[in-house]
Amino acid sequence: MSVDHIHLRLLRSLLLPLFILLYITGAADSAAAAGEPPVRNVLVLHSYQKGFDWTDEQSAGIEAGLKNTPDSPVIYTEYMDWKRYPSQENLEHFYETIKFKYQKVQISAVLTTDDAALTFAMKYRHELLNDAPIIFSGVNERGFGSLPDLNHITGVIEKIDAAPTLRMALELNPSIKKVYVLYDRSESGVSTGSMVKEQIDAMHQGLEVIPMDRLSLEQIKATASSLTPDSIVLMTTYYSDATGRIVEFDKFASELGRSSSVPVYHIYDFGLNHGAFGGSLISGRIQGQTAAALAQRVLQGEDAGRIPVVTDSTLRSVFDYNELKRFNIAPDRLPEGSEIINRPFSFYQTYKVLVLSVVAAFIMLVTFILVLLFYVQLVKRIRSNLEKSNERFSLATYGSDAVIWDVDMTTMLYYFSDSWYELLGYERGEINESRGGWRELVHPEDAGEEDRLRTQHLEGRSSYYYAEYRMRCKSGEYKWFQARGKVLRSAGGGYIRFAGSMVDVTDRKGVESKLQLSYQELESTYEELTALQDELLEQYNKVVENQALLQVSEEKYRLLAYNDVLSGLPNRLSLSEALKQFIEEHAGGHAALFFLDIDNFKYINDTMGHTFGDELLVKVGERLLGRSDGRSRHFRFGGDEFVILFKDAGGTDEVIRYAEALVQGFKEPFQLNASVVHISASIGIAEYPENGVNAEELLKNADIAMYKAKQAGKGGYVIYGQEMQRHFDERMIIEKHLRSAISNNELSLHYQPLVDTGSGEIWGFEALIRWNSPVLGFVSPLSFIRIAEDCRLIVPVGEWVLRAACRFTRDLHNQGNEGYHISVNISVIQLMQEDFTDMVLAVLRDTGLAPEYLELEITESIFMGSFEAISSKLEALKRMGIGIALDDFGTGYSSLSYLKQLPITTLKIDKSFIDNIDTPNHRSLASSIVTIGHDMGLNVTAEGVETPEQLAFLERTRCDKIQGYYISKPIPEKEVAGWVAERRAG
């Protein structure tokens, strides 16, 4: 064959695969062009700024998880910068940015990091984000628990758990007693600090937790530099100090680490290389990768709402080598599996296993060759000797009644001779006896003693092992064995072998038991005879002893009967006797009885715990005793009530001076462990003999005066007067009948219409309670509402009003009056109930009324005491679509900046402004209120509209809704339908 033919055949063999490859590639490209999958767009919303370590780590994890896939999506990333600019203006700017940039982008999924971005995404998902599913990260358990809607949402919970870090710290330094917890005063900082403190307390390690949130930067570093070795610093998130100064985390963490005299443990891994000693650290990168994995599942078609939220730990146990070296802690003391960063390079340490393996292999190879030569000859001799030894052992075993046992102490494998199996009835290996299964056969009553004797011999405290115990046969019966043995030790004192014998002594034990029983019977008879001889003497001695014990017992019970166990002060019984004794001995004297009640003590008990409340009561008792001058006796009357008997008072002026001193004394704070508590007390005073000539009268009148002091504003005192008794009696009568008003169907609702000024149509009604008592007649709400709040009856009464009003509105809708709303007044007592939100939602569910038709009316004073607790409840209801109206606006205390924080939808102008609307000042003020409300995005309702002029003015100012006698007075429920029909007809 010629060279040309060879070249031609070679060319053909190369071109044929090339053509096939080009054909397949072209076909694939055509198929791809024909059925190209749609572009998937993922929007990543970060709560904080680019360059912030935590956010950058999360972002890196998300991008790594989304890009390292064959069909990776298009990723858009936006930063809210909420850490540095947490303002409404920033939120509005961010809103406009997203709206402009993504109005033509079809978002397939939204990934959020931390709470602010999640809140934004949930709020504007429908409006801006194509209702895309949301995958969150960086949100802790409390933040997740407060989410109102989990539809098409999943994510990764940032599980903050300080316990693993604290356990690591205690393992490295068991002497730790104090943990200085560092967090800032932001909402998330306080929440994180609260959770960390609760977790430390739940460890029950006796650690003292010292918060550092109220210190400036300088004070924190000064404190850390002077800490003793029994302390550590635990740093969470920290971005502003107690003075409000913004903190650059990296710089401050590094400065704190350098200045601290003790290790500074962290919660998050972005503290590494910035002064962090280490710990069990939350990783932003791991959270981002986990969230990206969830996003991939969503992009592949899974419903986000059906994907379980990831609660597994995203932690890494890591320490800084430089910090370990600084505090003289060897790396081998760290928990197993811990990472160490910044470790210097060492060839030996890096390749230690390889180096040692090579050396060991070489030595073993040489040794093996030498030993092999020696053992070739030795094995022959050993084999011969071993055969002879086995023959002797077998003959001795079978020829003896004893069981031979043996333990190889290096492998802890047990051996028993065949006679052991014959005696107990088991097959060899049946109970895993070679691995210690024989211990399960030892009688439970004998197992402890057998183990003690075995340990005693193994530790060298007995020359040989000897024990008797029962073992369970396969048939279920027990046999007694007498076991003897001895341990063989090496030259260094280590264990080699433990062997011995066992003998069946069941028959001997039976005989011993019979002998023991006979001996016990004889001994019992002897003891009975001896007891008869001593009985008379013992009876005499008991009579003498009982007489002495009776006297001691009487003193003890008298002390318990007349003194309070908690405070040690004399109790109510002791007070009654002291009053009677004083009145009998000082018939012409003068005294005063001070009745003290700690204000808001129930709130302290509910929030701080009963143990804290008991400690506070003890401190109050101690402070009262400290003011004793010889003329005053102090008693704990019960609960948070104390009574002082002030004898030989020199008149009302001296009583007043003493009362003012008591009030002043309570202004000093109480120090309870690490807490400082400010309290006040309401004091009622009854004078003897002016306000009572016996103990019962004085106590009753002092109690009435104390109640009057609480009504006057708490923290003061009131001296009893006859007018108080009449007022108190009237209040008691109203309270008595009010308790049965609901069950007796005495309560009813009237409804005052609210009209939309723009359309003139009925917007809805305000529900107003009325009480017609068969005994008291019609009782004014001004009288019984305040009493209902004082005695907590407002809770069931308020729920009844809400339920009746919602049912009434639902019935109106069913009668063809769709769209009517109902407005219901809410008391602060109701709002303070933990289940208030659940109660409102349950009423709506039971009555079938949609949330958007309900409006709750509150007053400004409601927010003064517990703004955060109440605001969170109202905010949750507002998110459900329920309206929140601020009643009597303009008569309270709120500033405009404070008003912006309230979760409200409507302002109600107080009637006092409408009554005087004909004067220029009031007209201008009313107009300003309407303007302010509209500028804040709120609806405005005017109350008390009674004239056409008032209506015309409000229409000119574009007030949204009005109510008042000009429209209609409050209408009984049965007449509402007729009134509506008449108005429509007119």
PDB file of N, CA and C in Angstrom, residues 235-301:
ATOM      1  N   MET A 235     -19.367  39.025  73.997  1.00  0.00           N
ATOM      2  CA  MET A 235     -19.786  40.122  73.120  1.00  0.00           C
ATOM      3  C   MET A 235     -20.786  39.614  72.093  1.00  0.00           C
ATOM      4  N   THR A 236     -21.942  40.297  72.016  1.00  0.00           N
ATOM      5  CA  THR A 236     -22.942  39.988  70.983  1.00  0.00           C
ATOM      6  C   THR A 236     -22.783  41.029  69.873  1.00  0.00           C
ATOM      7  N   THR A 237     -23.868  41.616  69.400  1.00  0.00           N
ATOM      8  CA  THR A 237     -23.773  42.706  68.429  1.00  0.00           C
ATOM      9  C   THR A 237     -23.644  44.021  69.182  1.00  0.00           C
ATOM     10  N   TYR A 238     -22.858  44.953  68.632  1.00  0.00           N
ATOM     11  CA  TYR A 238     -22.639  46.210  69.342  1.00  0.00           C
ATOM     12  C   TYR A 238     -22.295  47.294  68.323  1.00  0.00           C
ATOM     13  N   TYR A 239     -23.226  48.261  68.148  1.00  0.00           N
ATOM     14  CA  TYR A 239     -23.028  49.294  67.128  1.00  0.00           C
ATOM     15  C   TYR A 239     -23.251  50.696  67.663  1.00  0.00           C
ATOM     16  N   SER A 240     -23.610  50.849  68.936  1.00  0.00           N
ATOM     17  CA  SER A 240     -23.704  52.167  69.552  1.00  0.00           C
ATOM     18  C   SER A 240     -23.625  51.973  71.057  1.00  0.00           C
ATOM     19  N   ASP A 241     -22.937  52.953  71.739  1.00  0.00           N
ATOM     20  CA  ASP A 241     -22.802  52.798  73.185  1.00  0.00           C
ATOM     21  C   ASP A 241     -23.974  53.465  73.891  1.00  0.00           C
ATOM     22  N   ALA A 242     -23.897  53.531  75.240  1.00  0.00           N
ATOM     23  CA  ALA A 242     -25.023  54.033  76.026  1.00  0.00           C
ATOM     24  C   ALA A 242     -25.266  55.518  75.780  1.00  0.00           C
ATOM     25  N   THR A 243     -24.260  56.240  75.247  1.00  0.00           N
ATOM     26  CA  THR A 243     -24.439  57.674  74.991  1.00  0.00           C
ATOM     27  C   THR A 243     -25.050  57.934  73.620  1.00  0.00           C
ATOM     28  N   GLY A 244     -25.289  56.839  72.824  1.00  0.00           N
ATOM     29  CA  GLY A 244     -25.836  56.998  71.483  1.00  0.00           C
ATOM     30  C   GLY A 244     -24.771  57.127  70.410  1.00  0.00           C
ATOM     31  N   ARG A 245     -23.500  57.081  70.795  1.00  0.00           N
ATOM     32  CA  ARG A 245     -22.408  57.209  69.837  1.00  0.00           C
ATOM     33  C   ARG A 245     -22.325  55.973  68.934  1.00  0.00           C
ATOM     34  N   ILE A 246     -22.249  56.157  67.596  1.00  0.00           N
ATOM     35  CA  ILE A 246     -22.163  55.039  66.666  1.00  0.00           C
ATOM     36  C   ILE A 246     -20.775  54.404  66.781  1.00  0.00           C
ATOM     37  N   VAL A 247     -20.738  53.080  66.807  1.00  0.00           N
ATOM     38  CA  VAL A 247     -19.496  52.350  67.033  1.00  0.00           C
ATOM     39  C   VAL A 247     -19.102  51.629  65.743  1.00  0.00           C
ATOM     40  N   GLU A 248     -17.831  51.761  65.353  1.00  0.00           N
ATOM     41  CA  GLU A 248     -17.292  50.948  64.267  1.00  0.00           C
ATOM     42  C   GLU A 248     -16.889  49.611  64.865  1.00  0.00           C
ATOM     43  N   PHE A 249     -17.637  48.559  64.570  1.00  0.00           N
ATOM     44  CA  PHE A 249     -17.521  47.291  65.297  1.00  0.00           C
ATOM     45  C   PHE A 249     -16.099  46.741  65.261  1.00  0.00           C
ATOM     46  N   ASP A 250     -15.495  46.670  64.042  1.00  0.00           N
ATOM     47  CA  ASP A 250     -14.175  46.053  63.930  1.00  0.00           C
ATOM     48  C   ASP A 250     -13.162  46.770  64.813  1.00  0.00           C
ATOM     49  N   LYS A 251     -13.176  48.114  64.734  1.00  0.00           N
ATOM     50  CA  LYS A 251     -12.191  48.884  65.498  1.00  0.00           C
ATOM     51  C   LYS A 251     -12.410  48.732  66.994  1.00  0.00           C
ATOM     52  N   PHE A 252     -13.678  48.856  67.412  1.00  0.00           N
ATOM     53  CA  PHE A 252     -13.954  48.761  68.854  1.00  0.00           C
ATOM     54  C   PHE A 252     -13.669  47.365  69.394  1.00  0.00           C
ATOM     55  N   ALA A 253     -14.035  46.305  68.609  1.00  0.00           N
ATOM     56  CA  ALA A 253     -13.788  44.938  69.064  1.00  0.00           C
ATOM     57  C   ALA A 253     -12.295  44.689  69.226  1.00  0.00           C
ATOM     58  N   SER A 254     -11.480  45.221  68.286  1.00  0.00           N
ATOM     59  CA  SER A 254     -10.022  45.044  68.392  1.00  0.00           C
ATOM     60  C   SER A 254      -9.479  45.766  69.617  1.00  0.00           C
ATOM     61  N   GLU A 255      -9.954  47.010  69.852  1.00  0.00           N
ATOM     62  CA  GLU A 255      -9.495  47.759  71.030  1.00  0.00           C
ATOM     63  C   GLU A 255      -9.905  47.060  72.319  1.00  0.00           C
ATOM     64  N   LEU A 256     -11.121  46.539  72.357  1.00  0.00           N
ATOM     65  CA  LEU A 256     -11.584  45.842  73.552  1.00  0.00           C
ATOM     66  C   LEU A 256     -10.765  44.580  73.799  1.00  0.00           C
ATOM     67  N   GLY A 257     -10.461  43.821  72.733  1.00  0.00           N
ATOM     68  CA  GLY A 257      -9.677  42.606  72.889  1.00  0.00           C
ATOM     69  C   GLY A 257      -8.281  42.906  73.430  1.00  0.00           C
ATOM     70  N   ARG A 258      -7.656  44.034  72.927  1.00  0.00           N
ATOM     71  CA  ARG A 258      -6.315  44.383  73.400  1.00  0.00           C
ATOM     72  C   ARG A 258      -6.316  44.839  74.855  1.00  0.00           C
ATOM     73  N   SER A 259      -7.367  45.578  75.255  1.00  0.00           N
ATOM     74  CA  SER A 259      -7.379  46.159  76.605  1.00  0.00           C
ATOM     75  C   SER A 259      -7.910  45.195  77.662  1.00  0.00           C
ATOM     76  N   SER A 260      -8.649  44.166  77.254  1.00  0.00           N
ATOM     77  CA  SER A 260      -9.295  43.276  78.232  1.00  0.00           C
ATOM     78  C   SER A 260      -8.253  42.395  78.923  1.00  0.00           C
ATOM     79  N   SER A 261      -8.405  42.254  80.228  1.00  0.00           N
ATOM     80  CA  SER A 261      -7.506  41.395  81.001  1.00  0.00           C
ATOM     81  C   SER A 261      -7.969  39.949  81.004  1.00  0.00           C
ATOM     82  N   VAL A 262      -9.131  39.678  80.416  1.00  0.00           N
ATOM     83  CA  VAL A 262      -9.663  38.307  80.341  1.00  0.00           C
ATOM     84  C   VAL A 262     -10.101  38.049  78.908  1.00  0.00           C
ATOM     85  N   PRO A 263     -10.301  36.764  78.539  1.00  0.00           N
ATOM     86  CA  PRO A 263     -10.734  36.462  77.160  1.00  0.00           C
ATOM     87  C   PRO A 263     -12.068  37.118  76.831  1.00  0.00           C
ATOM     88  N   VAL A 264     -12.173  37.586  75.556  1.00  0.00           N
ATOM     89  CA  VAL A 264     -13.424  38.166  75.052  1.00  0.00           C
ATOM     90  C   VAL A 264     -14.035  37.163  74.073  1.00  0.00           C
ATOM     91  N   TYR A 265     -15.068  36.462  74.522  1.00  0.00           N
ATOM     92  CA  TYR A 265     -15.773  35.505  73.661  1.00  0.00           C
ATOM     93  C   TYR A 265     -16.811  36.255  72.814  1.00  0.00           C
ATOM     94  N   HIS A 266     -17.086  35.745  71.620  1.00  0.00           N
ATOM     95  CA  HIS A 266     -18.035  36.378  70.708  1.00  0.00           C
ATOM     96  C   HIS A 266     -19.175  35.417  70.373  1.00  0.00           C
ATOM     97  N   ILE A 267     -20.254  35.981  69.809  1.00  0.00           N
ATOM     98  CA  ILE A 267     -21.403  35.198  69.340  1.00  0.00           C
ATOM     99  C   ILE A 267     -21.311  34.968  67.826  1.00  0.00           C
ATOM    100  N   TYR A 268     -20.742  35.972  67.086  1.00  0.00           N
ATOM    101  CA  TYR A 268     -20.694  35.907  65.622  1.00  0.00           C
ATOM    102  C   TYR A 268     -19.244  35.787  65.157  1.00  0.00           C
ATOM    103  N   ASP A 269     -19.025  35.079  64.019  1.00  0.00           N
ATOM    104  CA  ASP A 269     -17.660  34.831  63.589  1.00  0.00           C
ATOM    105  C   ASP A 269     -17.016  36.021  62.907  1.00  0.00           C
ATOM    106  N   PHE A 270     -17.788  37.125  62.655  1.00  0.00           N
ATOM    107  CA  PHE A 270     -17.109  38.272  62.083  1.00  0.00           C
ATOM    108  C   PHE A 270     -16.272  39.005  63.132  1.00  0.00           C
ATOM    109  N   GLY A 271     -16.324  38.556  64.361  1.00  0.00           N
ATOM    110  CA  GLY A 271     -15.435  39.109  65.382  1.00  0.00           C
ATOM    111  C   GLY A 271     -14.032  38.525  65.317  1.00  0.00           C
ATOM    112  N   LEU A 272     -13.840  37.432  64.526  1.00  0.00           N
ATOM    113  CA  LEU A 272     -12.510  36.830  64.398  1.00  0.00           C
ATOM    114  C   LEU A 272     -11.550  37.826  63.742  1.00  0.00           C
ATOM    115  N   ASN A 273     -10.317  37.794  64.184  1.00  0.00           N
ATOM    116  CA  ASN A 273      -9.274  38.737  63.753  1.00  0.00           C
ATOM    117  C   ASN A 273      -9.563  40.158  64.203  1.00  0.00           C
ATOM    118  N   HIS A 274     -10.538  40.344  65.083  1.00  0.00           N
ATOM    119  CA  HIS A 274     -10.847  41.658  65.658  1.00  0.00           C
ATOM    120  C   HIS A 274     -10.990  41.532  67.174  1.00  0.00           C
ATOM    121  N   GLY A 275     -10.063  40.837  67.792  1.00  0.00           N
ATOM    122  CA  GLY A 275     -10.063  40.738  69.253  1.00  0.00           C
ATOM    123  C   GLY A 275     -10.851  39.584  69.805  1.00  0.00           C
ATOM    124  N   ALA A 276     -11.508  38.783  68.956  1.00  0.00           N
ATOM    125  CA  ALA A 276     -12.317  37.670  69.466  1.00  0.00           C
ATOM    126  C   ALA A 276     -11.411  36.542  69.924  1.00  0.00           C
ATOM    127  N   PHE A 277     -11.581  36.085  71.155  1.00  0.00           N
ATOM    128  CA  PHE A 277     -10.861  34.923  71.665  1.00  0.00           C
ATOM    129  C   PHE A 277     -11.362  33.673  70.962  1.00  0.00           C
ATOM    130  N   GLY A 278     -12.686  33.627  70.709  1.00  0.00           N
ATOM    131  CA  GLY A 278     -13.269  32.488  70.022  1.00  0.00           C
ATOM    132  C   GLY A 278     -14.607  32.129  70.610  1.00  0.00           C
ATOM    133  N   GLY A 279     -15.019  30.870  70.427  1.00  0.00           N
ATOM    134  CA  GLY A 279     -16.280  30.385  70.958  1.00  0.00           C
ATOM    135  C   GLY A 279     -17.060  29.607  69.913  1.00  0.00           C
ATOM    136  N   SER A 280     -18.302  29.305  70.233  1.00  0.00           N
ATOM    137  CA  SER A 280     -19.219  28.663  69.296  1.00  0.00           C
ATOM    138  C   SER A 280     -19.918  29.784  68.529  1.00  0.00           C
ATOM    139  N   LEU A 281     -19.419  30.105  67.335  1.00  0.00           N
ATOM    140  CA  LEU A 281     -19.768  31.343  66.636  1.00  0.00           C
ATOM    141  C   LEU A 281     -20.767  31.098  65.504  1.00  0.00           C
ATOM    142  N   ILE A 282     -21.728  32.039  65.406  1.00  0.00           N
ATOM    143  CA  ILE A 282     -22.706  31.994  64.313  1.00  0.00           C
ATOM    144  C   ILE A 282     -22.024  32.476  63.029  1.00  0.00           C
ATOM    145  N   SER A 283     -22.150  31.693  61.962  1.00  0.00           N
ATOM    146  CA  SER A 283     -21.485  31.989  60.693  1.00  0.00           C
ATOM    147  C   SER A 283     -22.465  32.559  59.681  1.00  0.00           C
ATOM    148  N   GLY A 284     -22.204  33.784  59.235  1.00  0.00           N
ATOM    149  CA  GLY A 284     -23.041  34.382  58.203  1.00  0.00           C
ATOM    150  C   GLY A 284     -22.908  33.653  56.874  1.00  0.00           C
ATOM    151  N   ARG A 285     -21.707  33.178  56.567  1.00  0.00           N
ATOM    152  CA  ARG A 285     -21.488  32.465  55.298  1.00  0.00           C
ATOM    153  C   ARG A 285     -22.300  31.164  55.258  1.00  0.00           C
ATOM    154  N   ILE A 286     -22.301  30.425  56.379  1.00  0.00           N
ATOM    155  CA  ILE A 286     -23.074  29.169  56.427  1.00  0.00           C
ATOM    156  C   ILE A 286     -24.561  29.472  56.285  1.00  0.00           C
ATOM    157  N   GLN A 287     -25.032  30.549  56.961  1.00  0.00           N
ATOM    158  CA  GLN A 287     -26.442  30.911  56.836  1.00  0.00           C
ATOM    159  C   GLN A 287     -26.786  31.251  55.381  1.00  0.00           C
ATOM    160  N   GLY A 288     -25.886  32.005  54.734  1.00  0.00           N
ATOM    161  CA  GLY A 288     -26.141  32.361  53.342  1.00  0.00           C
ATOM    162  C   GLY A 288     -26.189  31.144  52.431  1.00  0.00           C
ATOM    163  N   GLN A 289     -25.242  30.192  52.627  1.00  0.00           N
ATOM    164  CA  GLN A 289     -25.238  28.979  51.811  1.00  0.00           C
ATOM    165  C   GLN A 289     -26.506  28.164  52.025  1.00  0.00           C
ATOM    166  N   THR A 290     -26.944  28.072  53.299  1.00  0.00           N
ATOM    167  CA  THR A 290     -28.163  27.296  53.604  1.00  0.00           C
ATOM    168  C   THR A 290     -29.382  27.951  52.949  1.00  0.00           C
ATOM    169  N   ALA A 291     -29.472  29.289  53.046  1.00  0.00           N
ATOM    170  CA  ALA A 291     -30.593  29.994  52.421  1.00  0.00           C
ATOM    171  C   ALA A 291     -30.566  29.810  50.900  1.00  0.00           C
ATOM    172  N   ALA A 292     -29.365  29.809  50.307  1.00  0.00           N
ATOM    173  CA  ALA A 292     -29.257  29.613  48.861  1.00  0.00           C
ATOM    174  C   ALA A 292     -29.742  28.221  48.465  1.00  0.00           C
ATOM    175  N   ALA A 293     -29.433  27.214  49.293  1.00  0.00           N
ATOM    176  CA  ALA A 293     -29.904  25.855  49.001  1.00  0.00           C
ATOM    177  C   ALA A 293     -31.430  25.800  49.014  1.00  0.00           C
ATOM    178  N   LEU A 294     -32.055  26.511  49.972  1.00  0.00           N
ATOM    179  CA  LEU A 294     -33.519  26.565  50.006  1.00  0.00           C
ATOM    180  C   LEU A 294     -34.051  27.280  48.754  1.00  0.00           C
ATOM    181  N   ALA A 295     -33.361  28.344  48.339  1.00  0.00           N
ATOM    182  CA  ALA A 295     -33.793  29.081  47.153  1.00  0.00           C
ATOM    183  C   ALA A 295     -33.734  28.203  45.902  1.00  0.00           C
ATOM    184  N   GLN A 296     -32.706  27.346  45.811  1.00  0.00           N
ATOM    185  CA  GLN A 296     -32.605  26.435  44.664  1.00  0.00           C
ATOM    186  C   GLN A 296     -33.816  25.500  44.608  1.00  0.00           C
ATOM    187  N   ARG A 297     -34.244  25.036  45.779  1.00  0.00           N
ATOM    188  CA  ARG A 297     -35.424  24.158  45.805  1.00  0.00           C
ATOM    189  C   ARG A 297     -36.677  24.915  45.332  1.00  0.00           C
ATOM    190  N   VAL A 298     -36.788  26.193  45.767  1.00  0.00           N
ATOM    191  CA  VAL A 298     -37.935  26.994  45.346  1.00  0.00           C
ATOM    192  C   VAL A 298     -37.896  27.231  43.838  1.00  0.00           C
ATOM    193  N   LEU A 299     -36.689  27.531  43.303  1.00  0.00           N
ATOM    194  CA  LEU A 299     -36.562  27.787  41.873  1.00  0.00           C
ATOM    195  C   LEU A 299     -36.853  26.537  41.041  1.00  0.00           C
ATOM    196  N   GLN A 300     -36.689  25.362  41.652  1.00  0.00           N
ATOM    197  CA  GLN A 300     -36.967  24.113  40.954  1.00  0.00           C
ATOM    198  C   GLN A 300     -38.437  23.714  41.041  1.00  0.00           C
ATOM    199  N   GLY A 301     -39.267  24.576  41.691  1.00  0.00           N
ATOM    200  CA  GLY A 301     -40.705  24.348  41.658  1.00  0.00           C
ATOM    201  C   GLY A 301     -41.356  24.028  42.988  1.00  0.00           C
TER     202      GLY A 301
END
